[in-house]
mmCIF file of C-alpha atoms in Angstrom:
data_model
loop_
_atom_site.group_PDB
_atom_site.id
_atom_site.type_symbol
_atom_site.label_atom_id
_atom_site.label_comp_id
_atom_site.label_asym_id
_atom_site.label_seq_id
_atom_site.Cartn_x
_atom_site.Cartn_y
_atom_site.Cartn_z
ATOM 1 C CA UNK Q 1 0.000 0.000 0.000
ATOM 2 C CA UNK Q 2 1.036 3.728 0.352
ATOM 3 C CA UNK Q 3 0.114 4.873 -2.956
ATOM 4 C CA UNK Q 4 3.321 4.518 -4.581
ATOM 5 C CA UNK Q 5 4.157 7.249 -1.731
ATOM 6 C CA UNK Q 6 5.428 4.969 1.515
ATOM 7 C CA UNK Q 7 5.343 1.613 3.010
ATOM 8 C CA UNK Q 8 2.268 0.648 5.030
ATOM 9 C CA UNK Q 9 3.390 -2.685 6.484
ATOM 10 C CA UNK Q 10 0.360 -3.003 9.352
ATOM 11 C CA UNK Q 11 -2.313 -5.112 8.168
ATOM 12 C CA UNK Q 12 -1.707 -5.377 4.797
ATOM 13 C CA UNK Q 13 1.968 -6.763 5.417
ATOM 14 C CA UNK Q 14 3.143 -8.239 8.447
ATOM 15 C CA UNK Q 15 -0.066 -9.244 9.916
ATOM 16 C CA UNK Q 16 -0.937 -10.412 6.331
ATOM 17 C CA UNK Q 17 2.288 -12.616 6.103
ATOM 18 C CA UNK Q 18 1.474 -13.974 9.546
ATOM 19 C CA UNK Q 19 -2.136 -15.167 8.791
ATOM 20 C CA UNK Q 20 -1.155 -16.997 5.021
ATOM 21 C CA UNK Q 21 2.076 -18.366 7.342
ATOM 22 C CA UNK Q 22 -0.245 -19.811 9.790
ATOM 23 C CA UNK Q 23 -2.584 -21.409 7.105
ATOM 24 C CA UNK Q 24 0.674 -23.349 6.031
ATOM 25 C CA UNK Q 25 2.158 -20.575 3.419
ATOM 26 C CA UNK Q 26 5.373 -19.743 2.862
ATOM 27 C CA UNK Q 27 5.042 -16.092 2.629
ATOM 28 C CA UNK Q 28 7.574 -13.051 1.781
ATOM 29 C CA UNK Q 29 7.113 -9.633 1.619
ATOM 30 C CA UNK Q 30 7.898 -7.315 -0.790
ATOM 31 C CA UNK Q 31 9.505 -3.482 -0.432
ATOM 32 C CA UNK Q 32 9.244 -1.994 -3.531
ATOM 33 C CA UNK Q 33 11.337 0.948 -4.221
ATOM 34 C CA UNK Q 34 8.481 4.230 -3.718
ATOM 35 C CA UNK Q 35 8.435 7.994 -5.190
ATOM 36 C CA UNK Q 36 10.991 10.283 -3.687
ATOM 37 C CA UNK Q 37 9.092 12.899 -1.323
ATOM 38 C CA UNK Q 38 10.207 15.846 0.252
ATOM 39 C CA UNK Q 39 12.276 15.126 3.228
ATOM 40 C CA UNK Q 40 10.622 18.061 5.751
ATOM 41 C CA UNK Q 41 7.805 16.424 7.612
ATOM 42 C CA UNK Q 42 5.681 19.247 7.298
ATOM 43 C CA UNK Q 43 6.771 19.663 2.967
ATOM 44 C CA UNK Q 44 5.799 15.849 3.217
ATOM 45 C CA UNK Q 45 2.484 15.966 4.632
ATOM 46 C CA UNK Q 46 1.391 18.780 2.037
ATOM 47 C CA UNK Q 47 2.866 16.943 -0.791
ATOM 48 C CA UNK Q 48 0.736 13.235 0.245
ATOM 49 C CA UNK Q 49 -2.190 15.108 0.997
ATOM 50 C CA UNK Q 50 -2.238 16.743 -2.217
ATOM 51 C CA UNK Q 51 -1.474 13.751 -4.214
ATOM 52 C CA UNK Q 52 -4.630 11.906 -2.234
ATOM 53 C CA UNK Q 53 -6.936 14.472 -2.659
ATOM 54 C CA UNK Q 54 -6.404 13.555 -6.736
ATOM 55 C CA UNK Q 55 -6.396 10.282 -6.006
ATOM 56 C CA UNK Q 56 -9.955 10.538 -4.037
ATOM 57 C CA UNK Q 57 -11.108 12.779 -6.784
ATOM 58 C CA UNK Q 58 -10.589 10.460 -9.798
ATOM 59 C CA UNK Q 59 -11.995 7.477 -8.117
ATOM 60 C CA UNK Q 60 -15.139 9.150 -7.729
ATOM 61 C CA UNK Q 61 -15.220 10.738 -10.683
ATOM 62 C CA UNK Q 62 -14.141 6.964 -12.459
ATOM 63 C CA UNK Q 63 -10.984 9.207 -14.329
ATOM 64 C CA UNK Q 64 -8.349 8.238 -12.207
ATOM 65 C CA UNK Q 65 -6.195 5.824 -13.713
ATOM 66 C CA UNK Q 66 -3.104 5.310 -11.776
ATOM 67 C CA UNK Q 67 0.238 4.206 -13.452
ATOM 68 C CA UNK Q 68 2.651 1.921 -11.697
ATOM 69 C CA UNK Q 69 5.861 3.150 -11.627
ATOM 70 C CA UNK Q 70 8.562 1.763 -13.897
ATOM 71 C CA UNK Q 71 10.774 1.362 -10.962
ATOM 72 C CA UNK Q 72 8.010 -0.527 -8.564
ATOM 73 C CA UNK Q 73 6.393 -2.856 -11.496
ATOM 74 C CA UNK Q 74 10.514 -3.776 -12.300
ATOM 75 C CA UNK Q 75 10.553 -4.820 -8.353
ATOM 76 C CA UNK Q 76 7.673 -6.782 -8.303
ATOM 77 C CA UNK Q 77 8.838 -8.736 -11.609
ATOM 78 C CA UNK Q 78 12.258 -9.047 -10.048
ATOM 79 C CA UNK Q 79 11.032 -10.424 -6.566
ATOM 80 C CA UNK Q 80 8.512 -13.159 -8.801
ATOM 81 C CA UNK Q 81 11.471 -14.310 -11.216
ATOM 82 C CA UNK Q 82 13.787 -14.878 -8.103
ATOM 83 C CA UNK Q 83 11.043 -16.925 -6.643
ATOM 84 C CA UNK Q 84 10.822 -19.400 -9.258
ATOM 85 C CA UNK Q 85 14.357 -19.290 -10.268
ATOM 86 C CA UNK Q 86 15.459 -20.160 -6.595
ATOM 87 C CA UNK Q 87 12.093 -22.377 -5.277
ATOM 88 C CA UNK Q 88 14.085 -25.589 -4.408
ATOM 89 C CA UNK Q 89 15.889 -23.139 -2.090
ATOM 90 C CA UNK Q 90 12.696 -21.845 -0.739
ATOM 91 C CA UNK Q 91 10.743 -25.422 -1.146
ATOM 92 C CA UNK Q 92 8.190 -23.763 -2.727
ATOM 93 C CA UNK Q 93 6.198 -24.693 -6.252
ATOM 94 C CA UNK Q 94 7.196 -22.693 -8.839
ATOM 95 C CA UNK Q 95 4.555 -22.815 -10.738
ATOM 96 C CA UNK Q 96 2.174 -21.520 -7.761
ATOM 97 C CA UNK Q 97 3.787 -18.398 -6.831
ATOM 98 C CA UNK Q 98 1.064 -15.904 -5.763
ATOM 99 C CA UNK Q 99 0.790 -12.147 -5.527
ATOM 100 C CA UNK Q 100 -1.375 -10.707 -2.273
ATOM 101 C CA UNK Q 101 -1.511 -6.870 -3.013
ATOM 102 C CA UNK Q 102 -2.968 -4.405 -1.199
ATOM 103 C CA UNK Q 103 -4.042 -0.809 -2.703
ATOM 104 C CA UNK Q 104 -0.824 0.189 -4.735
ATOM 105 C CA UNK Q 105 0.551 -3.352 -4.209
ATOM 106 C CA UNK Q 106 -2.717 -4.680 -5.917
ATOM 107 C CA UNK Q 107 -2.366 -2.496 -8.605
ATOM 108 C CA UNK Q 108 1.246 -4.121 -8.927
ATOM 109 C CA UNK Q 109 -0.207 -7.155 -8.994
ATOM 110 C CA UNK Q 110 -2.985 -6.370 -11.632
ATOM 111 C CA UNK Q 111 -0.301 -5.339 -14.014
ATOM 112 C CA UNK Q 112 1.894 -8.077 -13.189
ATOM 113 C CA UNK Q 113 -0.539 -10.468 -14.126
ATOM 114 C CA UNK Q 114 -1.369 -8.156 -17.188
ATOM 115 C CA UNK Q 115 2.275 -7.396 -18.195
ATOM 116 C CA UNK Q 116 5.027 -9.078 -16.388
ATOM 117 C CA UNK Q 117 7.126 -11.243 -19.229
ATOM 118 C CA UNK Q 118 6.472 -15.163 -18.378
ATOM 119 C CA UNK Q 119 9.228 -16.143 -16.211
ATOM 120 C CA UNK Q 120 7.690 -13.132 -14.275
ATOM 121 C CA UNK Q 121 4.170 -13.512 -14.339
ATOM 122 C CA UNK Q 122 2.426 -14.146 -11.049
ATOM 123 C CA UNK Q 123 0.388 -17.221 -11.274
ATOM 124 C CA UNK Q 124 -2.701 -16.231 -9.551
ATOM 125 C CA UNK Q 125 -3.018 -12.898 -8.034
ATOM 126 C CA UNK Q 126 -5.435 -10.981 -5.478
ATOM 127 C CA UNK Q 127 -5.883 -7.410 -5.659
ATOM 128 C CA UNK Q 128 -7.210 -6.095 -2.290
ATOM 129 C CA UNK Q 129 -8.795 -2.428 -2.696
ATOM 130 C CA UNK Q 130 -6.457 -2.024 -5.737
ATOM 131 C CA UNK Q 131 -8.664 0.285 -8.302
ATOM 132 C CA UNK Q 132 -9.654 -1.730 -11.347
ATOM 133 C CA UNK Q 133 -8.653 -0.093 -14.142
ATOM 134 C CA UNK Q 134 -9.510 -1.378 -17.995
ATOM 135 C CA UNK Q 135 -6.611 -1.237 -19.921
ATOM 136 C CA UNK Q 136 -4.922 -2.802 -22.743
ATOM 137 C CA UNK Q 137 -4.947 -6.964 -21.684
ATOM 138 C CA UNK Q 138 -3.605 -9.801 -23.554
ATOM 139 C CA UNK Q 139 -5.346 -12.848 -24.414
ATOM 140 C CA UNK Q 140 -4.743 -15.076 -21.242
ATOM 141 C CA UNK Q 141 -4.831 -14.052 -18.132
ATOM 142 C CA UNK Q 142 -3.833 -15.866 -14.340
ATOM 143 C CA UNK Q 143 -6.918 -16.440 -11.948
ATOM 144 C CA UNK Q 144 -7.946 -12.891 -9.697
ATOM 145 C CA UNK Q 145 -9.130 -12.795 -6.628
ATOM 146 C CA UNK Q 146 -10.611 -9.180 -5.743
ATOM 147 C CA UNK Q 147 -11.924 -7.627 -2.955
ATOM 148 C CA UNK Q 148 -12.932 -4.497 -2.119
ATOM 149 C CA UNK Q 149 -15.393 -2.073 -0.192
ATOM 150 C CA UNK Q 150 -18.352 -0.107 -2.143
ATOM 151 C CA UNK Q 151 -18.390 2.948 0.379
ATOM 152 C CA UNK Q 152 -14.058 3.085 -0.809
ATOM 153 C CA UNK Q 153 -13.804 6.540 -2.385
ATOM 154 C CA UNK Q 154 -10.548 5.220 -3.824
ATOM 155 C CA UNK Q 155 -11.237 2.311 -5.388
ATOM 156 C CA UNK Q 156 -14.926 1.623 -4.652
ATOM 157 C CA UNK Q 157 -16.796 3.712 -7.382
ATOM 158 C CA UNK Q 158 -15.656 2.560 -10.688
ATOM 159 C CA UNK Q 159 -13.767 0.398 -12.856
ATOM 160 C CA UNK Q 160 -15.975 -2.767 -12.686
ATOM 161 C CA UNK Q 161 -15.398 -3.268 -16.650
ATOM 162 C CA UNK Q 162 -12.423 -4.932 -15.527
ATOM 163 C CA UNK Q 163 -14.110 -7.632 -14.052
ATOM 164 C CA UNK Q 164 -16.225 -9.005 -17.273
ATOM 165 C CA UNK Q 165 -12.443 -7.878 -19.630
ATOM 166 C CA UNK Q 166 -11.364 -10.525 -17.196
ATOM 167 C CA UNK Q 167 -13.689 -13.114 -17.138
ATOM 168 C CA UNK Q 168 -13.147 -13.642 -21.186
ATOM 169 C CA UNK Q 169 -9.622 -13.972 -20.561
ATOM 170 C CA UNK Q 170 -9.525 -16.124 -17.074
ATOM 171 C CA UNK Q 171 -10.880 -16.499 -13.912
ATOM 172 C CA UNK Q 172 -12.141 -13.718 -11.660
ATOM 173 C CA UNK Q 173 -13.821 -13.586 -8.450
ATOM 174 C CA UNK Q 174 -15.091 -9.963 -6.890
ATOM 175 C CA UNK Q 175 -15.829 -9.569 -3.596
ATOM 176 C CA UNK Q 176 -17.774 -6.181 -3.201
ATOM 177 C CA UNK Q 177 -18.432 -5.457 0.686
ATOM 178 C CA UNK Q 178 -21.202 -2.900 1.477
ATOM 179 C CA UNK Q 179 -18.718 -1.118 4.053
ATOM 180 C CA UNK Q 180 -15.327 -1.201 5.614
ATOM 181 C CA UNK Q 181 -13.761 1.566 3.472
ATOM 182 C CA UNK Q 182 -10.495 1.773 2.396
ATOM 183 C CA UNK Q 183 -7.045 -0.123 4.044
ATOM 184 C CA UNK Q 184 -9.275 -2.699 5.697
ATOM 185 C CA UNK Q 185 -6.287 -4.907 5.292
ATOM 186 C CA UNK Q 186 -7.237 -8.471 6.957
ATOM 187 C CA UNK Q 187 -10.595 -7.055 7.164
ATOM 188 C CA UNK Q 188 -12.351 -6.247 11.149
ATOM 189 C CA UNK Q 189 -15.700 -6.669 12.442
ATOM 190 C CA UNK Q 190 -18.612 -5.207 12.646
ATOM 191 C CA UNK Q 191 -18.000 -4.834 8.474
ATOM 192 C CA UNK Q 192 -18.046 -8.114 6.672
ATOM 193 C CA UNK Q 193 -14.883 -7.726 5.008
ATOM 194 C CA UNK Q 194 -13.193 -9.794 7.377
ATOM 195 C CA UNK Q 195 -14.106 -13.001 5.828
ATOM 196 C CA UNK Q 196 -12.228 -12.226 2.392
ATOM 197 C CA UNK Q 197 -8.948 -14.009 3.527
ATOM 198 C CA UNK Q 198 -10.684 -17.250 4.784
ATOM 199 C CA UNK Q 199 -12.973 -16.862 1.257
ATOM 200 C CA UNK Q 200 -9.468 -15.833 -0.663
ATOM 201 C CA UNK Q 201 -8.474 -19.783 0.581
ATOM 202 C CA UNK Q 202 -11.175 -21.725 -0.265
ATOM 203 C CA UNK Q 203 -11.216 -19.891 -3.847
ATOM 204 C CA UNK Q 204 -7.490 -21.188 -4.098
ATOM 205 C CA UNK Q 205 -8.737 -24.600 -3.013
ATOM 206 C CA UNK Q 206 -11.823 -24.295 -5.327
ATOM 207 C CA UNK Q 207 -9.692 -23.522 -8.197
ATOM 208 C CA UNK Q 208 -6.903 -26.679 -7.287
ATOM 209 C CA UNK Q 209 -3.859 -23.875 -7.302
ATOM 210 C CA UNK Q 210 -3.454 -24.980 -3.970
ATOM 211 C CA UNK Q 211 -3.927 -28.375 -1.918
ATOM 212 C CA UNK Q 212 -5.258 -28.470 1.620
ATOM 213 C CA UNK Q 213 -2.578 -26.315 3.646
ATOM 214 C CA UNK Q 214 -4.374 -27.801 7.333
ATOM 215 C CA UNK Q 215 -3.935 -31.231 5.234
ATOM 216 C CA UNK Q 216 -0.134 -30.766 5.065
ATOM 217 C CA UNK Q 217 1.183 -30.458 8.240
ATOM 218 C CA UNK Q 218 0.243 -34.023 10.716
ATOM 219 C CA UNK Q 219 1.163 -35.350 13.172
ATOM 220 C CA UNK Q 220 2.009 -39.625 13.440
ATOM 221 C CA UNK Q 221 -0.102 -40.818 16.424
ATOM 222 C CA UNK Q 222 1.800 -44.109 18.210
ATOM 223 C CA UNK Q 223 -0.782 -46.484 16.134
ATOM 224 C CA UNK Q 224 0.545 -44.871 13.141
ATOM 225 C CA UNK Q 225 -2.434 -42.761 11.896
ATOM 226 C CA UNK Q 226 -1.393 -39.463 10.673
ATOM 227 C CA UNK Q 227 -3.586 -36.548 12.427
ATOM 228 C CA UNK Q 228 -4.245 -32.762 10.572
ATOM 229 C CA UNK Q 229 -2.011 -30.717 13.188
ATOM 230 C CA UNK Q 230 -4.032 -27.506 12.578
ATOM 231 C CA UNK Q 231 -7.491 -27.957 13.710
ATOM 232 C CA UNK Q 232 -10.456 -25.926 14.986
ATOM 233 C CA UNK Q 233 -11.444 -25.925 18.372
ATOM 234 C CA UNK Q 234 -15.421 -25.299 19.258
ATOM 235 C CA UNK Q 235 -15.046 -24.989 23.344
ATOM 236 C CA UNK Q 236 -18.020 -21.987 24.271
ATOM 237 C CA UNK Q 237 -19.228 -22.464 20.730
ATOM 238 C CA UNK Q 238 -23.657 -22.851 20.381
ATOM 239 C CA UNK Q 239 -24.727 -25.271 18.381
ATOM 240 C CA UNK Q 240 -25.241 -22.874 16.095
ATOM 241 C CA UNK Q 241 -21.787 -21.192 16.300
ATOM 242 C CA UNK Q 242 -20.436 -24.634 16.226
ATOM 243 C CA UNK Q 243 -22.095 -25.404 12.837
ATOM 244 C CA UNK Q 244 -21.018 -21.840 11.242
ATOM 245 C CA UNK Q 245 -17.279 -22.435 12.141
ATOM 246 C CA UNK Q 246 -16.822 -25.729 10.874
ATOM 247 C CA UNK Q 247 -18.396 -25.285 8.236
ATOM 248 C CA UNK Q 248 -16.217 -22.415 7.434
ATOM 249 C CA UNK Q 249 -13.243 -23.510 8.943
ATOM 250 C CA UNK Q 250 -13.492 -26.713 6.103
ATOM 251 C CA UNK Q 251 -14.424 -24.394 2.895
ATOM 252 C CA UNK Q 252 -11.235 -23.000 4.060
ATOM 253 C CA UNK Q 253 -9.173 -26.070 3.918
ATOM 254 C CA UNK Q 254 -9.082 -27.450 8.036
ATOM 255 C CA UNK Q 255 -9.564 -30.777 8.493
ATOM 256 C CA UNK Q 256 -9.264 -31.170 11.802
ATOM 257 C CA UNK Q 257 -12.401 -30.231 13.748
ATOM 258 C CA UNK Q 258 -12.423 -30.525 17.717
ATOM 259 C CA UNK Q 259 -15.547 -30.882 20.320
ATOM 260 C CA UNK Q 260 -16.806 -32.780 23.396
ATOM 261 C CA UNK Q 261 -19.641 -34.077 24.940
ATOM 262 C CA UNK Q 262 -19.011 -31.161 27.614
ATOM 263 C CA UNK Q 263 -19.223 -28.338 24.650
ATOM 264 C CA UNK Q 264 -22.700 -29.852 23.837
ATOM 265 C CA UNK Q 265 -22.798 -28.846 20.770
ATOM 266 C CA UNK Q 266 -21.776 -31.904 18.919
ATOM 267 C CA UNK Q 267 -25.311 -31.915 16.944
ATOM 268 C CA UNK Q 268 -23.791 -28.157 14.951
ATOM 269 C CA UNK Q 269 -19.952 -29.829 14.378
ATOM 270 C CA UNK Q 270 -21.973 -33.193 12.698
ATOM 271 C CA UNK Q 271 -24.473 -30.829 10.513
ATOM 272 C CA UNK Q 272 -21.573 -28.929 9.545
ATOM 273 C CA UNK Q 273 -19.123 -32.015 8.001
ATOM 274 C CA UNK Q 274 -22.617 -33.188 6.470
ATOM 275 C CA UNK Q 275 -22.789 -30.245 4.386
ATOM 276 C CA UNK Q 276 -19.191 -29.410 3.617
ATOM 277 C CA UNK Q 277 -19.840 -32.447 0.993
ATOM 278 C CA UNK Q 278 -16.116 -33.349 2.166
ATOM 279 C CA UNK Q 279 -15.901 -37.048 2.497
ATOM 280 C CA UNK Q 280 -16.054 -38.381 6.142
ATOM 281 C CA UNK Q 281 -12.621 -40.359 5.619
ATOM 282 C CA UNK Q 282 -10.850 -36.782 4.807
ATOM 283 C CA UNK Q 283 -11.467 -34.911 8.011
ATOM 284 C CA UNK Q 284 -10.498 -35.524 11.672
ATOM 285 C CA UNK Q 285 -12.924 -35.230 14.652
ATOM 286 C CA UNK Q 286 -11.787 -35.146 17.597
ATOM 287 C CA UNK Q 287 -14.017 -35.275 21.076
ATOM 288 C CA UNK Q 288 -13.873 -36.200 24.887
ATOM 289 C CA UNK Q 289 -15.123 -38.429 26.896
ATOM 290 C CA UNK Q 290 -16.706 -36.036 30.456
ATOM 291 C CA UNK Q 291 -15.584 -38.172 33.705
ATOM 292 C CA UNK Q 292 -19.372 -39.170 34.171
ATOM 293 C CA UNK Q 293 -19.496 -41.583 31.887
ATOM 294 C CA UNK Q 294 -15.979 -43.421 33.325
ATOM 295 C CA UNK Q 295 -18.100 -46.099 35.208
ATOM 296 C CA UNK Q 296 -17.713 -49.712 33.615
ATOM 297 C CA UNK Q 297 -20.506 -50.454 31.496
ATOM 298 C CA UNK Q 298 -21.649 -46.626 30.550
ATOM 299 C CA UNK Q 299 -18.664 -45.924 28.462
ATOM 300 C CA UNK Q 300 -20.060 -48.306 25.213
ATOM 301 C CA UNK Q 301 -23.341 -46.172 25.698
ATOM 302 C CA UNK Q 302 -22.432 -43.058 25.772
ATOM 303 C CA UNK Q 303 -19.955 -43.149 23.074
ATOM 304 C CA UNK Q 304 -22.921 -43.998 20.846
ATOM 305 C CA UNK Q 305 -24.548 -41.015 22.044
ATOM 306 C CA UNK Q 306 -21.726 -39.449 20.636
ATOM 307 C CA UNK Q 307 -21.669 -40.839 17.705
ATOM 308 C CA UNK Q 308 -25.661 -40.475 17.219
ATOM 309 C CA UNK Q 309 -24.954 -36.265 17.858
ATOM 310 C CA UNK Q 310 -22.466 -36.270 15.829
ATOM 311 C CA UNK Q 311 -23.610 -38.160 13.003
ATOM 312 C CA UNK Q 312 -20.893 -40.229 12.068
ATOM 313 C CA UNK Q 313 -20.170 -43.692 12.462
ATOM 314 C CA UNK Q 314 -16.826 -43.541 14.456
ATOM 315 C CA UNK Q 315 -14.580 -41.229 16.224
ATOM 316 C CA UNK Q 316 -11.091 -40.530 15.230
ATOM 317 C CA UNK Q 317 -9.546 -39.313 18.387
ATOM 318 C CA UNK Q 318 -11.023 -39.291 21.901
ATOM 319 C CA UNK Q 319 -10.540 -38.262 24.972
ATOM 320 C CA UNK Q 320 -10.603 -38.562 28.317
ATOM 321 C CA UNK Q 321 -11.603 -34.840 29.399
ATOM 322 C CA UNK Q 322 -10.703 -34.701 33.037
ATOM 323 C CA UNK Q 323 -8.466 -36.524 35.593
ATOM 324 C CA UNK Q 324 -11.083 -36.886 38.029
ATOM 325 C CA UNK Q 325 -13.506 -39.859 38.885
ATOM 326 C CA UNK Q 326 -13.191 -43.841 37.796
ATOM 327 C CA UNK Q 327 -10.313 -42.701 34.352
ATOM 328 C CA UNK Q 328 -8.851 -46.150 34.785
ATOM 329 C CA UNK Q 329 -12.273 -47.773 34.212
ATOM 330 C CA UNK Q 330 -13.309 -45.197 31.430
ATOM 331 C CA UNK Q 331 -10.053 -45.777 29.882
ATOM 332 C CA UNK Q 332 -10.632 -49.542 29.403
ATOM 333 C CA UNK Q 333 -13.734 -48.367 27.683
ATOM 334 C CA UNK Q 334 -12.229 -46.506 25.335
ATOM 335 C CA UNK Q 335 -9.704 -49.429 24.775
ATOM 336 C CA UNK Q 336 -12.910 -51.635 24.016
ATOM 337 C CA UNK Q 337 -13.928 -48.623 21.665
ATOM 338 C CA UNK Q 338 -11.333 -48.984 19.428
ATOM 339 C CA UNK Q 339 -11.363 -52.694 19.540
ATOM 340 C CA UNK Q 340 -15.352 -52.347 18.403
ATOM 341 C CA UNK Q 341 -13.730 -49.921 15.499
ATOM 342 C CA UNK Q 342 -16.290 -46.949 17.271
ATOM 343 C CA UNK Q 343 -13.182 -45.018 17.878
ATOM 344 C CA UNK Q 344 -9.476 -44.986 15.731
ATOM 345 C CA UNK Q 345 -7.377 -43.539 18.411
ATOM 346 C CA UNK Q 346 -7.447 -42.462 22.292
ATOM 347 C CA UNK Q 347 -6.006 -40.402 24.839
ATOM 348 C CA UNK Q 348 -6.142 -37.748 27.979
ATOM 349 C CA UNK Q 349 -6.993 -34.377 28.119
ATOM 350 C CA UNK Q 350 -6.322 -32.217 31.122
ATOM 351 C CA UNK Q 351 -4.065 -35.122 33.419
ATOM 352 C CA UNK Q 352 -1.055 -33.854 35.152
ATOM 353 C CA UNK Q 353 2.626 -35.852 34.474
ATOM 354 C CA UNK Q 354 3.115 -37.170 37.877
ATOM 355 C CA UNK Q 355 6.937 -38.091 38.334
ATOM 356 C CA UNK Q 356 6.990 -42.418 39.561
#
């Protein structure tokens, strides 16, 4: 961002590179070289303001069409090339490199994907309040994700032609919120704009440019199944809220999804995996087994309880949820669980390592 004037690393960088890291990205940013402003602070406001104002002006007038410096579209190229020419290095795919711009970095990315010779060319790109601007475009074009806010005054008002250039040439998905402004970056609450990045994933899933990124990292249990190591929890989660997580949380690529008989809301995690059309044998549940139902000859029942809320025919990891009442009893339950093939693997939740 920073209009070709500064850096604005906030939200639309660091925190940015933090969430796509988390979802199993490997992530980089770019600093692209910026206009030379005056070097008084008080020269320097004057100067930005003045430039905005125009800016602001011409987006609501639908004449503003900005031009990418030579020297900051030559960066961008640059940083894509060195990706792909040194992926093994970064064990990353070089053929699914990525551009996540945000206001003048997604109008470097626009052009990239517009421009950029091939050994430069982005391979999918999403321009985040960039202003969509129809210009010259060649025949083929990577897949674009955009996202933006209709009250922006920058890049809110005009430009949509883009959209339907693009959709002869490639794939394009818009994302018009009704507020949130401009430099929402990850998006906030109460404006809906904060569901673009989780909706920016599943599009990459959607469109196969990416596998499953909670698929990739697992964990091998000690019975050799490998479990998703990023899951969801649901703990103080309605039924309701239970059902609208998961079910996002999946679109978005987890496959890990975490509850308990304590949670109760069991009935919302089962609707949701129902829906998600995802096959059962592709996502993890995980529950827990509460401390009354340790008692010898209640732990077979209640697990099919279980089961019955949740919908499913077994349980892939369970629990004992708390160190308290007859665990040595509900643990031979659980043993006789996964003898009965009700549950795949077991083990404790909450117990203390007490030295021999």
């Amino acid at each position: 961002g920073g209009a070709f004037l500064h850096h604005t690393f906030g939200s639309g960088g660091y925190e940015a590179a933090e969430y796509f890291r988390n979802q199993g990205f490997a992530t980089f940013i770019l600093k692209y070289r910026v206009e030379i402003t005056p070097r008084e602070e008080s020269d320097y406001q004057a100067y930005v303001a003045e430039k905005m104002a125009g800016y602001i002006a011409g987006g609501l007038s639908g004449n503003y069409a900005p031009a990418t410096p030579d020297y900051a579209f030559e960066d961008v190229n640059k940083a894509v090339k060195i990706l792909r020419e040194r992926a093994k290095e970064f064990n990353i795919k070089p053929n699914k490199i990525g551009i996540v711009g945000f206001s003048a970095g997604a109008l470097m990315a626009v052009y990239n994907a517009e421009s950029a010779p091939l050994d430069s060319k982005a391979d999918f790109i999403a321009s985040i309040y960039g202003q969509l601007v129809r210009r010259d475009m060649p025949d083929k074009l990577p897949p674009m994700f955009a996202a933006m806010s209709s009250d922006d005054e920058l890049s809110g008002q005009s430009g949509f032609e883009i959209i339907q250039a693009w959709q002869k040439r490639g794939v394009v998905e818009l994302h018009l919120y009704g507020k949130g402004g401009h430099n929402f970056g990850m998006g906030h609450e109460p404006f809906t704009n904060y569901l673009w990045p989780v909706e920016f994933i599943a599009w990459l899933r959607m469109l196969d440019i990416i596998d499953s990124p909670a698929n990739k990292a697992v964990i091998k249990l000690n019975n050799g199944l490998e479990m998703p190591q990023f899951g969801l929890g649901t703990f103080r989660s309605s039924v309701e809220q239970a059902h609208d997580a998961v079910l996002t949380a999946l679109k978005a690529g987890y496959r890990h999804i975490d509850t308990a008989h304590a949670y109760q809301n069991e009935r919302g995690v089962g609707a949701a995996i129902r829906e998600s059309g995802i096959p059962r044998n592709e996502i993890w549940i995980t529950s827990k087994l509460w401390p009354t139902d340790y008692n010898s000859g209640n732990v077979a029942e209640s697990i099919n309880k279980m089961l019955d809320r949740l919908g499913t025919d077994y349980i892939d990891l369970l629990y004992l949820h708390q160190a308290v009442g007859d665990y040595i009893a509900g643990w031979r339950g659980l043993e006789e669980a996964v003898k009965n093939g009700k549950v795949r693997a077991i083990g404790l939740s909450n117990f203390d390592v007490k030295p021999e």
